[in-house]
PDB file of C-alpha atoms in Angstrom:
ATOM      1  CA  MET A   1     -34.927  63.263  12.606  1.00 48.00           C
ATOM      2  CA  CYS A   2     -32.139  60.696  12.534  1.00 53.00           C
ATOM      3  CA  ILE A   3     -32.001  57.792  14.947  1.00 54.00           C
ATOM      4  CA  ASN A   4     -28.605  56.772  16.220  1.00 55.00           C
ATOM      5  CA  SER A   5     -28.001  53.044  16.696  1.00 54.00           C
ATOM      6  CA  THR A   6     -26.928  53.607  20.283  1.00 57.00           C
ATOM      7  CA  GLU A   7     -30.224  55.237  21.082  1.00 55.00           C
ATOM      8  CA  ILE A   8     -32.339  52.223  20.130  1.00 61.00           C
ATOM      9  CA  ALA A   9     -33.523  50.502  23.199  1.00 64.00           C
ATOM     10  CA  VAL A  10     -33.950  46.748  23.053  1.00 70.00           C
ATOM     11  CA  ASN A  11     -36.499  45.186  25.261  1.00 80.00           C
ATOM     12  CA  PRO A  12     -34.553  43.055  27.808  1.00 81.00           C
ATOM     13  CA  GLN A  13     -37.084  40.237  27.543  1.00 83.00           C
ATOM     14  CA  ILE A  14     -36.608  39.989  23.752  1.00 82.00           C
ATOM     15  CA  GLN A  15     -32.838  40.139  24.163  1.00 82.00           C
ATOM     16  CA  LEU A  16     -33.003  37.314  26.731  1.00 83.00           C
ATOM     17  CA  LEU A  17     -35.304  35.303  24.468  1.00 83.00           C
ATOM     18  CA  VAL A  18     -33.016  35.699  21.412  1.00 82.00           C
ATOM     19  CA  THR A  19     -29.942  34.820  23.442  1.00 83.00           C
ATOM     20  CA  SER A  20     -31.586  31.765  24.967  1.00 86.00           C
ATOM     21  CA  ILE A  21     -32.600  30.489  21.496  1.00 88.00           C
ATOM     22  CA  ILE A  22     -29.502  31.374  19.444  1.00 89.00           C
ATOM     23  CA  GLY A  23     -26.942  30.054  21.973  1.00 87.00           C
ATOM     24  CA  PRO A  24     -28.205  26.465  22.019  1.00 89.00           C
ATOM     25  CA  LEU A  25     -28.799  26.488  18.238  1.00 91.00           C
ATOM     26  CA  VAL A  26     -25.201  27.528  17.588  1.00 91.00           C
ATOM     27  CA  GLY A  27     -24.037  24.834  20.026  1.00 92.00           C
ATOM     28  CA  VAL A  28     -26.092  22.154  18.273  1.00 93.00           C
ATOM     29  CA  VAL A  29     -24.836  23.205  14.839  1.00 94.00           C
ATOM     30  CA  ILE A  30     -21.198  23.237  15.972  1.00 95.00           C
ATOM     31  CA  GLY A  31     -21.626  19.894  17.764  1.00 95.00           C
ATOM     32  CA  GLY A  32     -23.266  18.359  14.708  1.00 95.00           C
ATOM     33  CA  LEU A  33     -20.499  19.589  12.406  1.00 96.00           C
ATOM     34  CA  LEU A  34     -17.800  18.300  14.740  1.00 96.00           C
ATOM     35  CA  THR A  35     -19.497  14.912  14.918  1.00 96.00           C
ATOM     36  CA  TYR A  36     -19.888  14.766  11.141  1.00 96.00           C
ATOM     37  CA  PHE A  37     -16.259  15.675  10.396  1.00 96.00           C
ATOM     38  CA  THR A  38     -14.930  13.354  13.100  1.00 96.00           C
ATOM     39  CA  THR A  39     -16.957  10.451  11.723  1.00 97.00           C
ATOM     40  CA  TYR A  40     -15.915  11.297   8.160  1.00 96.00           C
ATOM     41  CA  TYR A  41     -12.230  11.407   9.170  1.00 97.00           C
ATOM     42  CA  MET A  42     -12.453   8.112  11.058  1.00 97.00           C
ATOM     43  CA  GLU A  43     -14.168   6.384   8.114  1.00 97.00           C
ATOM     44  CA  LYS A  44     -11.479   7.635   5.730  1.00 97.00           C
ATOM     45  CA  GLN A  45      -8.786   6.332   8.087  1.00 96.00           C
ATOM     46  CA  LYS A  46     -10.571   2.981   8.268  1.00 97.00           C
ATOM     47  CA  GLN A  47     -10.780   2.789   4.463  1.00 96.00           C
ATOM     48  CA  ARG A  48      -7.067   3.592   4.122  1.00 95.00           C
ATOM     49  CA  TYR A  49      -6.230   0.924   6.688  1.00 95.00           C
ATOM     50  CA  GLU A  50      -8.371  -1.677   4.907  1.00 96.00           C
ATOM     51  CA  ILE A  51      -6.786  -0.835   1.545  1.00 93.00           C
ATOM     52  CA  SER A  52      -3.283  -1.047   3.029  1.00 90.00           C
ATOM     53  CA  LYS A  53      -4.114  -4.334   4.724  1.00 92.00           C
ATOM     54  CA  SER A  54      -5.533  -5.744   1.481  1.00 92.00           C
ATOM     55  CA  LEU A  55      -2.495  -4.586  -0.509  1.00 89.00           C
ATOM     56  CA  LEU A  56      -0.175  -6.174   2.049  1.00 89.00           C
ATOM     57  CA  GLU A  57      -2.026  -9.492   1.799  1.00 91.00           C
ATOM     58  CA  ASP A  58      -1.965  -9.332  -2.012  1.00 90.00           C
ATOM     59  CA  ARG A  59       1.771  -8.631  -1.948  1.00 89.00           C
ATOM     60  CA  LYS A  60       2.379 -11.507   0.430  1.00 89.00           C
ATOM     61  CA  GLU A  61       0.540 -13.925  -1.850  1.00 89.00           C
ATOM     62  CA  LEU A  62       2.325 -12.530  -4.904  1.00 88.00           C
ATOM     63  CA  TYR A  63       5.761 -12.854  -3.312  1.00 86.00           C
ATOM     64  CA  LEU A  64       4.983 -16.429  -2.290  1.00 84.00           C
ATOM     65  CA  GLU A  65       3.860 -17.131  -5.853  1.00 83.00           C
ATOM     66  CA  PHE A  66       7.126 -15.654  -7.135  1.00 82.00           C
ATOM     67  CA  LEU A  67       9.193 -17.797  -4.805  1.00 79.00           C
ATOM     68  CA  GLY A  68       7.056 -20.794  -5.797  1.00 78.00           C
ATOM     69  CA  ILE A  69       8.341 -20.701  -9.386  1.00 74.00           C
ATOM     70  CA  PHE A  70      11.632 -22.057  -8.118  1.00 70.00           C
ATOM     71  CA  LYS A  71      10.231 -25.413  -7.033  1.00 68.00           C
ATOM     72  CA  PHE A  72      12.619 -28.167  -7.931  1.00 63.00           C
ATOM     73  CA  ASN A  73      11.863 -30.043 -11.150  1.00 62.00           C
ATOM     74  CA  LYS A  74       9.460 -27.328 -12.287  1.00 65.00           C
ATOM     75  CA  GLU A  75       9.837 -25.777 -15.698  1.00 69.00           C
ATOM     76  CA  ILE A  76       9.814 -22.000 -15.652  1.00 67.00           C
ATOM     77  CA  ASN A  77       7.229 -21.245 -18.295  1.00 70.00           C
ATOM     78  CA  GLN A  78       7.915 -18.012 -20.180  1.00 71.00           C
ATOM     79  CA  SER A  79       4.258 -16.944 -20.258  1.00 77.00           C
ATOM     80  CA  GLU A  80       3.861 -17.612 -16.521  1.00 77.00           C
ATOM     81  CA  MET A  81       6.925 -15.484 -15.908  1.00 75.00           C
ATOM     82  CA  TYR A  82       5.496 -12.606 -17.974  1.00 78.00           C
ATOM     83  CA  ILE A  83       2.192 -12.764 -16.087  1.00 83.00           C
ATOM     84  CA  LEU A  84       3.974 -12.884 -12.743  1.00 82.00           C
ATOM     85  CA  THR A  85       6.215  -9.985 -13.764  1.00 79.00           C
ATOM     86  CA  GLY A  86       3.139  -7.960 -14.694  1.00 83.00           C
ATOM     87  CA  LYS A  87       1.521  -8.698 -11.340  1.00 86.00           C
ATOM     88  CA  LEU A  88       4.724  -7.726  -9.554  1.00 85.00           C
ATOM     89  CA  ALA A  89       4.880  -4.462 -11.475  1.00 84.00           C
ATOM     90  CA  LEU A  90       1.306  -3.631 -10.444  1.00 85.00           C
ATOM     91  CA  LEU A  91       1.328  -4.704  -6.809  1.00 85.00           C
ATOM     92  CA  GLY A  92       4.923  -5.151  -5.756  1.00 84.00           C
ATOM     93  CA  ASP A  93       7.037  -2.810  -3.721  1.00 85.00           C
ATOM     94  CA  GLU A  94       9.312  -0.646  -5.882  1.00 87.00           C
ATOM     95  CA  GLU A  95      12.546  -1.999  -4.376  1.00 87.00           C
ATOM     96  CA  VAL A  96      11.414  -5.605  -4.775  1.00 86.00           C
ATOM     97  CA  VAL A  97      10.381  -5.047  -8.383  1.00 85.00           C
ATOM     98  CA  SER A  98      13.681  -3.390  -9.299  1.00 85.00           C
ATOM     99  CA  ALA A  99      15.691  -6.156  -7.592  1.00 85.00           C
ATOM    100  CA  ILE A 100      13.753  -8.833  -9.471  1.00 82.00           C
ATOM    101  CA  GLY A 101      14.198  -6.879 -12.691  1.00 81.00           C
ATOM    102  CA  GLU A 102      17.971  -6.799 -12.197  1.00 81.00           C
ATOM    103  CA  ILE A 103      18.150 -10.521 -11.536  1.00 78.00           C
ATOM    104  CA  PHE A 104      15.896 -11.628 -14.378  1.00 75.00           C
ATOM    105  CA  CYS A 105      16.870  -9.120 -17.034  1.00 77.00           C
ATOM    106  CA  GLN A 106      17.834 -10.651 -20.355  1.00 73.00           C
ATOM    107  CA  GLU A 107      21.397  -9.351 -20.041  1.00 77.00           C
ATOM    108  CA  THR A 108      21.935 -11.343 -16.863  1.00 77.00           C
ATOM    109  CA  ILE A 109      20.542 -14.534 -18.366  1.00 74.00           C
ATOM    110  CA  ASP A 110      22.557 -14.018 -21.579  1.00 79.00           C
ATOM    111  CA  LYS A 111      25.686 -13.467 -19.488  1.00 80.00           C
ATOM    112  CA  MET A 112      25.070 -16.728 -17.641  1.00 77.00           C
ATOM    113  CA  LYS A 113      24.550 -18.537 -20.931  1.00 78.00           C
ATOM    114  CA  SER A 114      27.763 -17.056 -22.308  1.00 82.00           C
ATOM    115  CA  GLU A 115      29.606 -18.443 -19.291  1.00 82.00           C
ATOM    116  CA  ASP A 116      28.562 -21.900 -20.508  1.00 80.00           C
ATOM    117  CA  MET A 117      26.134 -22.457 -17.675  1.00 80.00           C
ATOM    118  CA  ASN A 118      23.551 -25.134 -18.270  1.00 79.00           C
ATOM    119  CA  THR A 119      19.857 -24.618 -17.550  1.00 75.00           C
ATOM    120  CA  GLU A 120      20.072 -26.081 -14.047  1.00 76.00           C
ATOM    121  CA  GLN A 121      23.060 -23.888 -13.126  1.00 80.00           C
ATOM    122  CA  ILE A 122      21.211 -20.810 -14.377  1.00 77.00           C
ATOM    123  CA  ARG A 123      18.172 -21.883 -12.405  1.00 75.00           C
ATOM    124  CA  LEU A 124      20.201 -22.374  -9.217  1.00 80.00           C
ATOM    125  CA  THR A 125      21.917 -19.019  -9.700  1.00 82.00           C
ATOM    126  CA  LEU A 126      18.555 -17.290 -10.117  1.00 79.00           C
ATOM    127  CA  ILE A 127      17.227 -19.037  -6.998  1.00 79.00           C
ATOM    128  CA  ASN A 128      20.316 -18.115  -5.025  1.00 83.00           C
ATOM    129  CA  ARG A 129      20.241 -14.471  -6.091  1.00 83.00           C
ATOM    130  CA  SER A 130      16.501 -14.262  -5.426  1.00 81.00           C
ATOM    131  CA  ILE A 131      16.945 -15.608  -1.919  1.00 80.00           C
ATOM    132  CA  ASN A 132      19.943 -13.415  -1.138  1.00 84.00           C
ATOM    133  CA  GLU A 133      18.857 -10.190  -2.824  1.00 84.00           C
ATOM    134  CA  VAL A 134      15.074 -10.202  -3.195  1.00 84.00           C
ATOM    135  CA  LEU A 135      13.875 -12.059  -0.121  1.00 84.00           C
ATOM    136  CA  PRO A 136      15.220  -9.454   2.366  1.00 86.00           C
ATOM    137  CA  LYS A 137      13.502  -6.710   0.374  1.00 86.00           C
ATOM    138  CA  MET A 138      10.263  -8.704   0.348  1.00 85.00           C
ATOM    139  CA  ARG A 139      10.483  -9.143   4.114  1.00 85.00           C
ATOM    140  CA  ALA A 140      11.062  -5.407   4.579  1.00 85.00           C
ATOM    141  CA  ALA A 141       8.154  -4.526   2.279  1.00 84.00           C
ATOM    142  CA  LEU A 142       5.874  -6.818   4.278  1.00 84.00           C
ATOM    143  CA  GLY A 143       7.103  -5.399   7.599  1.00 83.00           C
ATOM    144  CA  ILE A 144       8.704  -8.650   8.745  1.00 80.00           C
ATOM    145  CA  VAL A 145      11.658  -8.051  11.028  1.00 73.00           C
ATOM    146  CA  ASN A 146      14.409 -10.509  11.831  1.00 68.00           C
ATOM    147  CA  ASN A 147      14.153 -11.997  15.294  1.00 61.00           C
ATOM    148  CA  CYS A 148      17.828 -12.955  15.352  1.00 52.00           C
TER     149      CYS A 148
END
């Protein structure tokens, strides 16, 4: 004799008991998973924000250090320039790094020397180009907008 699944009678009390236990359990599991994933997502967002904020502060300090090499009566030490260039390559914004690379490439300096510019004239030209070409890119990379 074969029993058909539609012929099995389920005790209504057992059905009510199973439903009253499974429903809240499923709700707790779903609620717990939603809470976990929401917390995980928010922590990841917080970490990304902190990293971005830290990178922005590091860039700001680096850009100020770069602009600080142009202090009057200060010798531009070749080794300091290499170290600063390395830091810029690691932390700097791509546009800022490429603009600095164009200004300070050896071809540019050789061209200035071939035009019979003395050291101070080369220095002033580098300062001028840095202010006119690099500074706006630094401001944009740091999110500083002109108020004028």
